[in-house]
């Protein structure tokens, strides 16, 4: 497969609905086995002069969820932030704020995925009444409210808690400086979604 030429560089997408439609269309290309972006050096060079990203995507560090690939997006198209279980800290909040205020992205996406190890570790920790040492404990602390909200006795607590955690993170995005005003003005939308490791499909939650 040949890579995109400089003429294929991304153009500015300003409407939130158009940005979301582009990501979902890219996911359909990925699932169908017909991606158009090969992540070749020619595409990198064509975008090196500047960037026109149409989304900032917050996802998990899981090695099976490469965000540019699953949305079939080329260089300069999306800003990617990844942390264990897409947990938010000040650096994440600041990065989202920068993408919205300085890069004018019209879309914020929070993407969870099935069988998330960080969520499963949180469930196990809470059931055992223990907390991991060091900074891993921070991840557990941040995911724990979603797990407890579902209930440790729920037989599907992991899957349900992952979705609850995505929704909680979406709400956190509304606390980023400048985002509430941009959302109210219709310049920015926030979406939560889940990636299926088995099918490659992305399903919207919000």
mmCIF file with all atom_site columns, C-alpha atoms in Angstrom:
data_model
loop_
_atom_site.group_PDB
_atom_site.id
_atom_site.type_symbol
_atom_site.label_atom_id
_atom_site.label_alt_id
_atom_site.label_comp_id
_atom_site.label_asym_id
_atom_site.label_entity_id
_atom_site.label_seq_id
_atom_site.pdbx_PDB_ins_code
_atom_site.Cartn_x
_atom_site.Cartn_y
_atom_site.Cartn_z
_atom_site.occupancy
_atom_site.B_iso_or_equiv
_atom_site.pdbx_formal_charge
_atom_site.auth_seq_id
_atom_site.auth_comp_id
_atom_site.auth_asym_id
_atom_site.auth_atom_id
_atom_site.pdbx_PDB_model_num
ATOM 1   C CA . UNK A 1 1   ? 0.000   0.000   0.000  1.00 0.00 ? 1   UNK A CA 1
ATOM 2   C CA . UNK A 1 2   ? 1.386   3.371   -0.948 1.00 0.00 ? 2   UNK A CA 1
ATOM 3   C CA . UNK A 1 3   ? 1.358   6.166   1.588  1.00 0.00 ? 3   UNK A CA 1
ATOM 4   C CA . UNK A 1 4   ? -0.442  9.476   1.215  1.00 0.00 ? 4   UNK A CA 1
ATOM 5   C CA . UNK A 1 5   ? 1.156   12.202  -0.828 1.00 0.00 ? 5   UNK A CA 1
ATOM 6   C CA . UNK A 1 6   ? 1.643   15.764  0.454  1.00 0.00 ? 6   UNK A CA 1
ATOM 7   C CA . UNK A 1 7   ? -1.631  16.642  -1.255 1.00 0.00 ? 7   UNK A CA 1
ATOM 8   C CA . UNK A 1 8   ? -3.325  14.204  1.113  1.00 0.00 ? 8   UNK A CA 1
ATOM 9   C CA . UNK A 1 9   ? -2.365  16.218  4.204  1.00 0.00 ? 9   UNK A CA 1
ATOM 10  C CA . UNK A 1 10  ? -5.302  16.796  6.564  1.00 0.00 ? 10  UNK A CA 1
ATOM 11  C CA . UNK A 1 11  ? -7.400  19.889  6.075  1.00 0.00 ? 11  UNK A CA 1
ATOM 12  C CA . UNK A 1 12  ? -8.982  21.817  8.897  1.00 0.00 ? 12  UNK A CA 1
ATOM 13  C CA . UNK A 1 13  ? -12.173 20.331  10.305 1.00 0.00 ? 13  UNK A CA 1
ATOM 14  C CA . UNK A 1 14  ? -13.923 22.863  12.509 1.00 0.00 ? 14  UNK A CA 1
ATOM 15  C CA . UNK A 1 15  ? -17.341 21.377  13.269 1.00 0.00 ? 15  UNK A CA 1
ATOM 16  C CA . UNK A 1 16  ? -17.416 18.894  16.172 1.00 0.00 ? 16  UNK A CA 1
ATOM 17  C CA . UNK A 1 17  ? -19.889 16.637  14.358 1.00 0.00 ? 17  UNK A CA 1
ATOM 18  C CA . UNK A 1 18  ? -17.630 16.482  11.291 1.00 0.00 ? 18  UNK A CA 1
ATOM 19  C CA . UNK A 1 19  ? -14.619 15.621  13.455 1.00 0.00 ? 19  UNK A CA 1
ATOM 20  C CA . UNK A 1 20  ? -16.497 12.768  15.121 1.00 0.00 ? 20  UNK A CA 1
ATOM 21  C CA . UNK A 1 21  ? -17.768 11.531  11.765 1.00 0.00 ? 21  UNK A CA 1
ATOM 22  C CA . UNK A 1 22  ? -14.188 11.436  10.454 1.00 0.00 ? 22  UNK A CA 1
ATOM 23  C CA . UNK A 1 23  ? -12.964 9.378   13.409 1.00 0.00 ? 23  UNK A CA 1
ATOM 24  C CA . UNK A 1 24  ? -15.843 6.902   13.111 1.00 0.00 ? 24  UNK A CA 1
ATOM 25  C CA . UNK A 1 25  ? -15.322 6.639   9.344  1.00 0.00 ? 25  UNK A CA 1
ATOM 26  C CA . UNK A 1 26  ? -11.659 5.936   9.988  1.00 0.00 ? 26  UNK A CA 1
ATOM 27  C CA . UNK A 1 27  ? -12.574 3.217   12.472 1.00 0.00 ? 27  UNK A CA 1
ATOM 28  C CA . UNK A 1 28  ? -14.845 1.625   9.861  1.00 0.00 ? 28  UNK A CA 1
ATOM 29  C CA . UNK A 1 29  ? -11.943 1.633   7.384  1.00 0.00 ? 29  UNK A CA 1
ATOM 30  C CA . UNK A 1 30  ? -9.737  0.029   10.039 1.00 0.00 ? 30  UNK A CA 1
ATOM 31  C CA . UNK A 1 31  ? -12.292 -2.664  10.867 1.00 0.00 ? 31  UNK A CA 1
ATOM 32  C CA . UNK A 1 32  ? -12.897 -3.428  7.194  1.00 0.00 ? 32  UNK A CA 1
ATOM 33  C CA . UNK A 1 33  ? -9.180  -3.876  6.559  1.00 0.00 ? 33  UNK A CA 1
ATOM 34  C CA . UNK A 1 34  ? -9.043  -0.898  4.201  1.00 0.00 ? 34  UNK A CA 1
ATOM 35  C CA . UNK A 1 35  ? -7.111  1.846   6.002  1.00 0.00 ? 35  UNK A CA 1
ATOM 36  C CA . UNK A 1 36  ? -5.851  4.667   3.806  1.00 0.00 ? 36  UNK A CA 1
ATOM 37  C CA . UNK A 1 37  ? -3.076  5.971   6.063  1.00 0.00 ? 37  UNK A CA 1
ATOM 38  C CA . UNK A 1 38  ? 0.069   3.848   6.192  1.00 0.00 ? 38  UNK A CA 1
ATOM 39  C CA . UNK A 1 39  ? 2.048   6.093   8.561  1.00 0.00 ? 39  UNK A CA 1
ATOM 40  C CA . UNK A 1 40  ? 4.907   6.370   6.103  1.00 0.00 ? 40  UNK A CA 1
ATOM 41  C CA . UNK A 1 41  ? 7.656   8.968   6.234  1.00 0.00 ? 41  UNK A CA 1
ATOM 42  C CA . UNK A 1 42  ? 6.193   10.870  3.278  1.00 0.00 ? 42  UNK A CA 1
ATOM 43  C CA . UNK A 1 43  ? 3.072   11.584  5.321  1.00 0.00 ? 43  UNK A CA 1
ATOM 44  C CA . UNK A 1 44  ? 5.206   12.742  8.244  1.00 0.00 ? 44  UNK A CA 1
ATOM 45  C CA . UNK A 1 45  ? 7.125   15.110  6.003  1.00 0.00 ? 45  UNK A CA 1
ATOM 46  C CA . UNK A 1 46  ? 3.976   16.540  4.451  1.00 0.00 ? 46  UNK A CA 1
ATOM 47  C CA . UNK A 1 47  ? 2.628   17.467  7.895  1.00 0.00 ? 47  UNK A CA 1
ATOM 48  C CA . UNK A 1 48  ? 5.899   18.767  9.316  1.00 0.00 ? 48  UNK A CA 1
ATOM 49  C CA . UNK A 1 49  ? 5.214   22.403  8.508  1.00 0.00 ? 49  UNK A CA 1
ATOM 50  C CA . UNK A 1 50  ? 2.217   22.686  10.828 1.00 0.00 ? 50  UNK A CA 1
ATOM 51  C CA . UNK A 1 51  ? -0.668  20.788  12.306 1.00 0.00 ? 51  UNK A CA 1
ATOM 52  C CA . UNK A 1 52  ? -4.428  21.010  11.902 1.00 0.00 ? 52  UNK A CA 1
ATOM 53  C CA . UNK A 1 53  ? -5.724  18.385  14.329 1.00 0.00 ? 53  UNK A CA 1
ATOM 54  C CA . UNK A 1 54  ? -9.469  17.880  14.507 1.00 0.00 ? 54  UNK A CA 1
ATOM 55  C CA . UNK A 1 55  ? -9.576  15.927  17.777 1.00 0.00 ? 55  UNK A CA 1
ATOM 56  C CA . UNK A 1 56  ? -7.755  15.228  20.993 1.00 0.00 ? 56  UNK A CA 1
ATOM 57  C CA . UNK A 1 57  ? -8.146  11.593  22.039 1.00 0.00 ? 57  UNK A CA 1
ATOM 58  C CA . UNK A 1 58  ? -7.508  10.439  25.609 1.00 0.00 ? 58  UNK A CA 1
ATOM 59  C CA . UNK A 1 59  ? -6.927  6.694   25.774 1.00 0.00 ? 59  UNK A CA 1
ATOM 60  C CA . UNK A 1 60  ? -5.264  3.927   27.746 1.00 0.00 ? 60  UNK A CA 1
ATOM 61  C CA . UNK A 1 61  ? -1.596  2.927   27.436 1.00 0.00 ? 61  UNK A CA 1
ATOM 62  C CA . UNK A 1 62  ? -2.645  -0.609  26.430 1.00 0.00 ? 62  UNK A CA 1
ATOM 63  C CA . UNK A 1 63  ? -0.328  -1.725  23.627 1.00 0.00 ? 63  UNK A CA 1
ATOM 64  C CA . UNK A 1 64  ? -3.271  -3.257  21.753 1.00 0.00 ? 64  UNK A CA 1
ATOM 65  C CA . UNK A 1 65  ? -4.985  0.103   21.292 1.00 0.00 ? 65  UNK A CA 1
ATOM 66  C CA . UNK A 1 66  ? -2.860  2.311   18.980 1.00 0.00 ? 66  UNK A CA 1
ATOM 67  C CA . UNK A 1 67  ? -5.147  5.294   18.603 1.00 0.00 ? 67  UNK A CA 1
ATOM 68  C CA . UNK A 1 68  ? -3.938  6.650   15.263 1.00 0.00 ? 68  UNK A CA 1
ATOM 69  C CA . UNK A 1 69  ? -4.317  3.170   13.745 1.00 0.00 ? 69  UNK A CA 1
ATOM 70  C CA . UNK A 1 70  ? -7.761  2.270   15.061 1.00 0.00 ? 70  UNK A CA 1
ATOM 71  C CA . UNK A 1 71  ? -9.141  5.600   13.823 1.00 0.00 ? 71  UNK A CA 1
ATOM 72  C CA . UNK A 1 72  ? -7.058  5.429   10.617 1.00 0.00 ? 72  UNK A CA 1
ATOM 73  C CA . UNK A 1 73  ? -5.757  8.973   11.048 1.00 0.00 ? 73  UNK A CA 1
ATOM 74  C CA . UNK A 1 74  ? -2.623  10.399  9.480  1.00 0.00 ? 74  UNK A CA 1
ATOM 75  C CA . UNK A 1 75  ? 0.067   12.702  10.843 1.00 0.00 ? 75  UNK A CA 1
ATOM 76  C CA . UNK A 1 76  ? -1.321  16.014  12.064 1.00 0.00 ? 76  UNK A CA 1
ATOM 77  C CA . UNK A 1 77  ? -4.902  14.753  12.410 1.00 0.00 ? 77  UNK A CA 1
ATOM 78  C CA . UNK A 1 78  ? -5.315  13.938  16.103 1.00 0.00 ? 78  UNK A CA 1
ATOM 79  C CA . UNK A 1 79  ? -3.604  14.801  19.367 1.00 0.00 ? 79  UNK A CA 1
ATOM 80  C CA . UNK A 1 80  ? -3.119  11.674  21.468 1.00 0.00 ? 80  UNK A CA 1
ATOM 81  C CA . UNK A 1 81  ? -2.905  11.507  25.265 1.00 0.00 ? 81  UNK A CA 1
ATOM 82  C CA . UNK A 1 82  ? -2.446  8.117   26.915 1.00 0.00 ? 82  UNK A CA 1
ATOM 83  C CA . UNK A 1 83  ? -2.317  7.034   30.539 1.00 0.00 ? 83  UNK A CA 1
ATOM 84  C CA . UNK A 1 84  ? -3.108  3.841   32.414 1.00 0.00 ? 84  UNK A CA 1
ATOM 85  C CA . UNK A 1 85  ? -6.877  3.416   32.303 1.00 0.00 ? 85  UNK A CA 1
ATOM 86  C CA . UNK A 1 86  ? -7.080  6.915   30.726 1.00 0.00 ? 86  UNK A CA 1
ATOM 87  C CA . UNK A 1 87  ? -6.642  8.299   34.250 1.00 0.00 ? 87  UNK A CA 1
ATOM 88  C CA . UNK A 1 88  ? -6.609  12.086  34.450 1.00 0.00 ? 88  UNK A CA 1
ATOM 89  C CA . UNK A 1 89  ? -4.021  14.214  36.230 1.00 0.00 ? 89  UNK A CA 1
ATOM 90  C CA . UNK A 1 90  ? -2.993  17.859  35.870 1.00 0.00 ? 90  UNK A CA 1
ATOM 91  C CA . UNK A 1 91  ? -0.754  17.093  32.916 1.00 0.00 ? 91  UNK A CA 1
ATOM 92  C CA . UNK A 1 92  ? -3.651  15.454  31.090 1.00 0.00 ? 92  UNK A CA 1
ATOM 93  C CA . UNK A 1 93  ? -5.998  18.324  31.877 1.00 0.00 ? 93  UNK A CA 1
ATOM 94  C CA . UNK A 1 94  ? -3.408  20.847  30.734 1.00 0.00 ? 94  UNK A CA 1
ATOM 95  C CA . UNK A 1 95  ? -2.782  18.907  27.530 1.00 0.00 ? 95  UNK A CA 1
ATOM 96  C CA . UNK A 1 96  ? -6.493  18.822  26.698 1.00 0.00 ? 96  UNK A CA 1
ATOM 97  C CA . UNK A 1 97  ? -6.734  22.528  27.467 1.00 0.00 ? 97  UNK A CA 1
ATOM 98  C CA . UNK A 1 98  ? -3.804  23.257  25.168 1.00 0.00 ? 98  UNK A CA 1
ATOM 99  C CA . UNK A 1 99  ? -5.336  21.229  22.341 1.00 0.00 ? 99  UNK A CA 1
ATOM 100 C CA . UNK A 1 100 ? -8.594  23.164  22.653 1.00 0.00 ? 100 UNK A CA 1
ATOM 101 C CA . UNK A 1 101 ? -7.205  26.657  23.221 1.00 0.00 ? 101 UNK A CA 1
ATOM 102 C CA . UNK A 1 102 ? -4.026  26.655  21.137 1.00 0.00 ? 102 UNK A CA 1
ATOM 103 C CA . UNK A 1 103 ? -4.760  24.074  18.441 1.00 0.00 ? 103 UNK A CA 1
ATOM 104 C CA . UNK A 1 104 ? -8.514  24.719  18.191 1.00 0.00 ? 104 UNK A CA 1
ATOM 105 C CA . UNK A 1 105 ? -9.567  21.086  18.126 1.00 0.00 ? 105 UNK A CA 1
ATOM 106 C CA . UNK A 1 106 ? -13.364 20.806  17.925 1.00 0.00 ? 106 UNK A CA 1
ATOM 107 C CA . UNK A 1 107 ? -13.607 17.349  19.535 1.00 0.00 ? 107 UNK A CA 1
ATOM 108 C CA . UNK A 1 108 ? -12.477 15.661  22.746 1.00 0.00 ? 108 UNK A CA 1
ATOM 109 C CA . UNK A 1 109 ? -12.777 11.869  22.823 1.00 0.00 ? 109 UNK A CA 1
ATOM 110 C CA . UNK A 1 110 ? -12.310 9.671   25.907 1.00 0.00 ? 110 UNK A CA 1
ATOM 111 C CA . UNK A 1 111 ? -11.706 6.103   24.768 1.00 0.00 ? 111 UNK A CA 1
ATOM 112 C CA . UNK A 1 112 ? -11.854 3.114   27.083 1.00 0.00 ? 112 UNK A CA 1
ATOM 113 C CA . UNK A 1 113 ? -11.450 -0.475  25.978 1.00 0.00 ? 113 UNK A CA 1
ATOM 114 C CA . UNK A 1 114 ? -12.727 -3.907  26.962 1.00 0.00 ? 114 UNK A CA 1
ATOM 115 C CA . UNK A 1 115 ? -10.694 -6.002  29.407 1.00 0.00 ? 115 UNK A CA 1
ATOM 116 C CA . UNK A 1 116 ? -8.806  -2.975  30.691 1.00 0.00 ? 116 UNK A CA 1
ATOM 117 C CA . UNK A 1 117 ? -5.992  -4.123  32.962 1.00 0.00 ? 117 UNK A CA 1
ATOM 118 C CA . UNK A 1 118 ? -6.063  -0.949  35.055 1.00 0.00 ? 118 UNK A CA 1
ATOM 119 C CA . UNK A 1 119 ? -9.769  -1.422  35.796 1.00 0.00 ? 119 UNK A CA 1
ATOM 120 C CA . UNK A 1 120 ? -9.310  -5.116  36.551 1.00 0.00 ? 120 UNK A CA 1
ATOM 121 C CA . UNK A 1 121 ? -6.403  -4.292  38.883 1.00 0.00 ? 121 UNK A CA 1
ATOM 122 C CA . UNK A 1 122 ? -8.608  -1.792  40.681 1.00 0.00 ? 122 UNK A CA 1
ATOM 123 C CA . UNK A 1 123 ? -11.343 -4.387  41.151 1.00 0.00 ? 123 UNK A CA 1
ATOM 124 C CA . UNK A 1 124 ? -8.837  -6.886  42.517 1.00 0.00 ? 124 UNK A CA 1
ATOM 125 C CA . UNK A 1 125 ? -7.303  -4.294  44.835 1.00 0.00 ? 125 UNK A CA 1
ATOM 126 C CA . UNK A 1 126 ? -10.648 -3.230  46.258 1.00 0.00 ? 126 UNK A CA 1
ATOM 127 C CA . UNK A 1 127 ? -11.774 -6.809  46.770 1.00 0.00 ? 127 UNK A CA 1
ATOM 128 C CA . UNK A 1 128 ? -8.537  -7.624  48.598 1.00 0.00 ? 128 UNK A CA 1
ATOM 129 C CA . UNK A 1 129 ? -8.673  -4.439  50.642 1.00 0.00 ? 129 UNK A CA 1
ATOM 130 C CA . UNK A 1 130 ? -5.177  -3.471  49.542 1.00 0.00 ? 130 UNK A CA 1
ATOM 131 C CA . UNK A 1 131 ? -3.660  -0.583  47.620 1.00 0.00 ? 131 UNK A CA 1
ATOM 132 C CA . UNK A 1 132 ? -0.654  -0.897  45.291 1.00 0.00 ? 132 UNK A CA 1
ATOM 133 C CA . UNK A 1 133 ? 2.446   0.919   46.455 1.00 0.00 ? 133 UNK A CA 1
ATOM 134 C CA . UNK A 1 134 ? 3.827   3.961   44.703 1.00 0.00 ? 134 UNK A CA 1
ATOM 135 C CA . UNK A 1 135 ? 2.254   5.790   41.817 1.00 0.00 ? 135 UNK A CA 1
ATOM 136 C CA . UNK A 1 136 ? 0.292   2.745   40.637 1.00 0.00 ? 136 UNK A CA 1
ATOM 137 C CA . UNK A 1 137 ? -1.882  3.377   43.669 1.00 0.00 ? 137 UNK A CA 1
ATOM 138 C CA . UNK A 1 138 ? -2.885  6.690   42.108 1.00 0.00 ? 138 UNK A CA 1
ATOM 139 C CA . UNK A 1 139 ? -4.408  4.841   39.165 1.00 0.00 ? 139 UNK A CA 1
ATOM 140 C CA . UNK A 1 140 ? -6.391  2.635   41.532 1.00 0.00 ? 140 UNK A CA 1
ATOM 141 C CA . UNK A 1 141 ? -7.562  5.646   43.542 1.00 0.00 ? 141 UNK A CA 1
ATOM 142 C CA . UNK A 1 142 ? -8.815  7.378   40.404 1.00 0.00 ? 142 UNK A CA 1
ATOM 143 C CA . UNK A 1 143 ? -10.641 4.346   38.985 1.00 0.00 ? 143 UNK A CA 1
ATOM 144 C CA . UNK A 1 144 ? -12.061 3.154   42.317 1.00 0.00 ? 144 UNK A CA 1
ATOM 145 C CA . UNK A 1 145 ? -15.142 5.465   42.349 1.00 0.00 ? 145 UNK A CA 1
ATOM 146 C CA . UNK A 1 146 ? -16.384 3.926   39.101 1.00 0.00 ? 146 UNK A CA 1
ATOM 147 C CA . UNK A 1 147 ? -15.861 0.394   40.437 1.00 0.00 ? 147 UNK A CA 1
ATOM 148 C CA . UNK A 1 148 ? -17.570 1.140   43.739 1.00 0.00 ? 148 UNK A CA 1
ATOM 149 C CA . UNK A 1 149 ? -20.412 2.845   41.903 1.00 0.00 ? 149 UNK A CA 1
ATOM 150 C CA . UNK A 1 150 ? -21.097 -0.382  40.021 1.00 0.00 ? 150 UNK A CA 1
ATOM 151 C CA . UNK A 1 151 ? -20.569 -2.556  43.094 1.00 0.00 ? 151 UNK A CA 1
ATOM 152 C CA . UNK A 1 152 ? -17.907 -5.170  43.767 1.00 0.00 ? 152 UNK A CA 1
ATOM 153 C CA . UNK A 1 153 ? -20.552 -7.880  43.908 1.00 0.00 ? 153 UNK A CA 1
ATOM 154 C CA . UNK A 1 154 ? -21.707 -7.287  40.343 1.00 0.00 ? 154 UNK A CA 1
ATOM 155 C CA . UNK A 1 155 ? -20.648 -10.279 38.202 1.00 0.00 ? 155 UNK A CA 1
ATOM 156 C CA . UNK A 1 156 ? -19.832 -7.917  35.311 1.00 0.00 ? 156 UNK A CA 1
ATOM 157 C CA . UNK A 1 157 ? -18.165 -5.271  37.451 1.00 0.00 ? 157 UNK A CA 1
ATOM 158 C CA . UNK A 1 158 ? -15.071 -4.925  35.245 1.00 0.00 ? 158 UNK A CA 1
ATOM 159 C CA . UNK A 1 159 ? -16.933 -4.163  32.025 1.00 0.00 ? 159 UNK A CA 1
ATOM 160 C CA . UNK A 1 160 ? -19.505 -1.940  33.700 1.00 0.00 ? 160 UNK A CA 1
ATOM 161 C CA . UNK A 1 161 ? -16.893 -0.067  35.719 1.00 0.00 ? 161 UNK A CA 1
ATOM 162 C CA . UNK A 1 162 ? -14.843 0.599   32.590 1.00 0.00 ? 162 UNK A CA 1
ATOM 163 C CA . UNK A 1 163 ? -17.830 2.284   30.970 1.00 0.00 ? 163 UNK A CA 1
ATOM 164 C CA . UNK A 1 164 ? -18.625 4.186   34.156 1.00 0.00 ? 164 UNK A CA 1
ATOM 165 C CA . UNK A 1 165 ? -15.013 5.343   34.312 1.00 0.00 ? 165 UNK A CA 1
ATOM 166 C CA . UNK A 1 166 ? -15.201 6.597   30.720 1.00 0.00 ? 166 UNK A CA 1
ATOM 167 C CA . UNK A 1 167 ? -18.315 8.596   31.593 1.00 0.00 ? 167 UNK A CA 1
ATOM 168 C CA . UNK A 1 168 ? -16.652 10.003  34.719 1.00 0.00 ? 168 UNK A CA 1
ATOM 169 C CA . UNK A 1 169 ? -13.651 11.048  32.638 1.00 0.00 ? 169 UNK A CA 1
ATOM 170 C CA . UNK A 1 170 ? -15.926 12.723  30.095 1.00 0.00 ? 170 UNK A CA 1
ATOM 171 C CA . UNK A 1 171 ? -17.372 14.780  32.938 1.00 0.00 ? 171 UNK A CA 1
ATOM 172 C CA . UNK A 1 172 ? -13.839 15.676  34.052 1.00 0.00 ? 172 UNK A CA 1
ATOM 173 C CA . UNK A 1 173 ? -13.161 17.087  30.610 1.00 0.00 ? 173 UNK A CA 1
ATOM 174 C CA . UNK A 1 174 ? -15.867 19.661  31.249 1.00 0.00 ? 174 UNK A CA 1
ATOM 175 C CA . UNK A 1 175 ? -13.720 21.061  34.058 1.00 0.00 ? 175 UNK A CA 1
ATOM 176 C CA . UNK A 1 176 ? -10.829 21.941  31.750 1.00 0.00 ? 176 UNK A CA 1
ATOM 177 C CA . UNK A 1 177 ? -10.319 25.689  31.546 1.00 0.00 ? 177 UNK A CA 1
ATOM 178 C CA . UNK A 1 178 ? -12.067 27.109  28.489 1.00 0.00 ? 178 UNK A CA 1
ATOM 179 C CA . UNK A 1 179 ? -13.876 23.893  27.582 1.00 0.00 ? 179 UNK A CA 1
ATOM 180 C CA . UNK A 1 180 ? -17.309 24.707  29.114 1.00 0.00 ? 180 UNK A CA 1
ATOM 181 C CA . UNK A 1 181 ? -17.423 27.961  27.176 1.00 0.00 ? 181 UNK A CA 1
ATOM 182 C CA . UNK A 1 182 ? -16.365 26.252  23.951 1.00 0.00 ? 182 UNK A CA 1
ATOM 183 C CA . UNK A 1 183 ? -18.985 23.533  24.428 1.00 0.00 ? 183 UNK A CA 1
ATOM 184 C CA . UNK A 1 184 ? -21.695 26.124  25.148 1.00 0.00 ? 184 UNK A CA 1
ATOM 185 C CA . UNK A 1 185 ? -20.753 27.985  21.974 1.00 0.00 ? 185 UNK A CA 1
ATOM 186 C CA . UNK A 1 186 ? -20.912 24.795  19.904 1.00 0.00 ? 186 UNK A CA 1
ATOM 187 C CA . UNK A 1 187 ? -17.217 24.925  19.002 1.00 0.00 ? 187 UNK A CA 1
ATOM 188 C CA . UNK A 1 188 ? -16.286 21.763  20.914 1.00 0.00 ? 188 UNK A CA 1
ATOM 189 C CA . UNK A 1 189 ? -17.990 18.459  21.673 1.00 0.00 ? 189 UNK A CA 1
ATOM 190 C CA . UNK A 1 190 ? -16.960 15.737  24.108 1.00 0.00 ? 190 UNK A CA 1
ATOM 191 C CA . UNK A 1 191 ? -17.582 12.071  23.412 1.00 0.00 ? 191 UNK A CA 1
ATOM 192 C CA . UNK A 1 192 ? -16.995 8.876   25.373 1.00 0.00 ? 192 UNK A CA 1
ATOM 193 C CA . UNK A 1 193 ? -16.406 5.614   23.548 1.00 0.00 ? 193 UNK A CA 1
ATOM 194 C CA . UNK A 1 194 ? -15.261 2.015   24.009 1.00 0.00 ? 194 UNK A CA 1
ATOM 195 C CA . UNK A 1 195 ? -12.895 0.022   21.816 1.00 0.00 ? 195 UNK A CA 1
ATOM 196 C CA . UNK A 1 196 ? -13.506 -3.708  21.362 1.00 0.00 ? 196 UNK A CA 1
ATOM 197 C CA . UNK A 1 197 ? -10.194 -5.582  21.302 1.00 0.00 ? 197 UNK A CA 1
ATOM 198 C CA . UNK A 1 198 ? -11.751 -8.520  19.460 1.00 0.00 ? 198 UNK A CA 1
ATOM 199 C CA . UNK A 1 199 ? -13.559 -6.741  16.633 1.00 0.00 ? 199 UNK A CA 1
ATOM 200 C CA . UNK A 1 200 ? -11.636 -3.471  16.386 1.00 0.00 ? 200 UNK A CA 1
ATOM 201 C CA . UNK A 1 201 ? -14.893 -1.515  16.552 1.00 0.00 ? 201 UNK A CA 1
ATOM 202 C CA . UNK A 1 202 ? -15.333 1.741   18.448 1.00 0.00 ? 202 UNK A CA 1
ATOM 203 C CA . UNK A 1 203 ? -18.773 2.272   19.989 1.00 0.00 ? 203 UNK A CA 1
ATOM 204 C CA . UNK A 1 204 ? -19.936 5.630   21.291 1.00 0.00 ? 204 UNK A CA 1
ATOM 205 C CA . UNK A 1 205 ? -21.220 5.908   24.847 1.00 0.00 ? 205 UNK A CA 1
ATOM 206 C CA . UNK A 1 206 ? -22.127 9.597   24.791 1.00 0.00 ? 206 UNK A CA 1
#
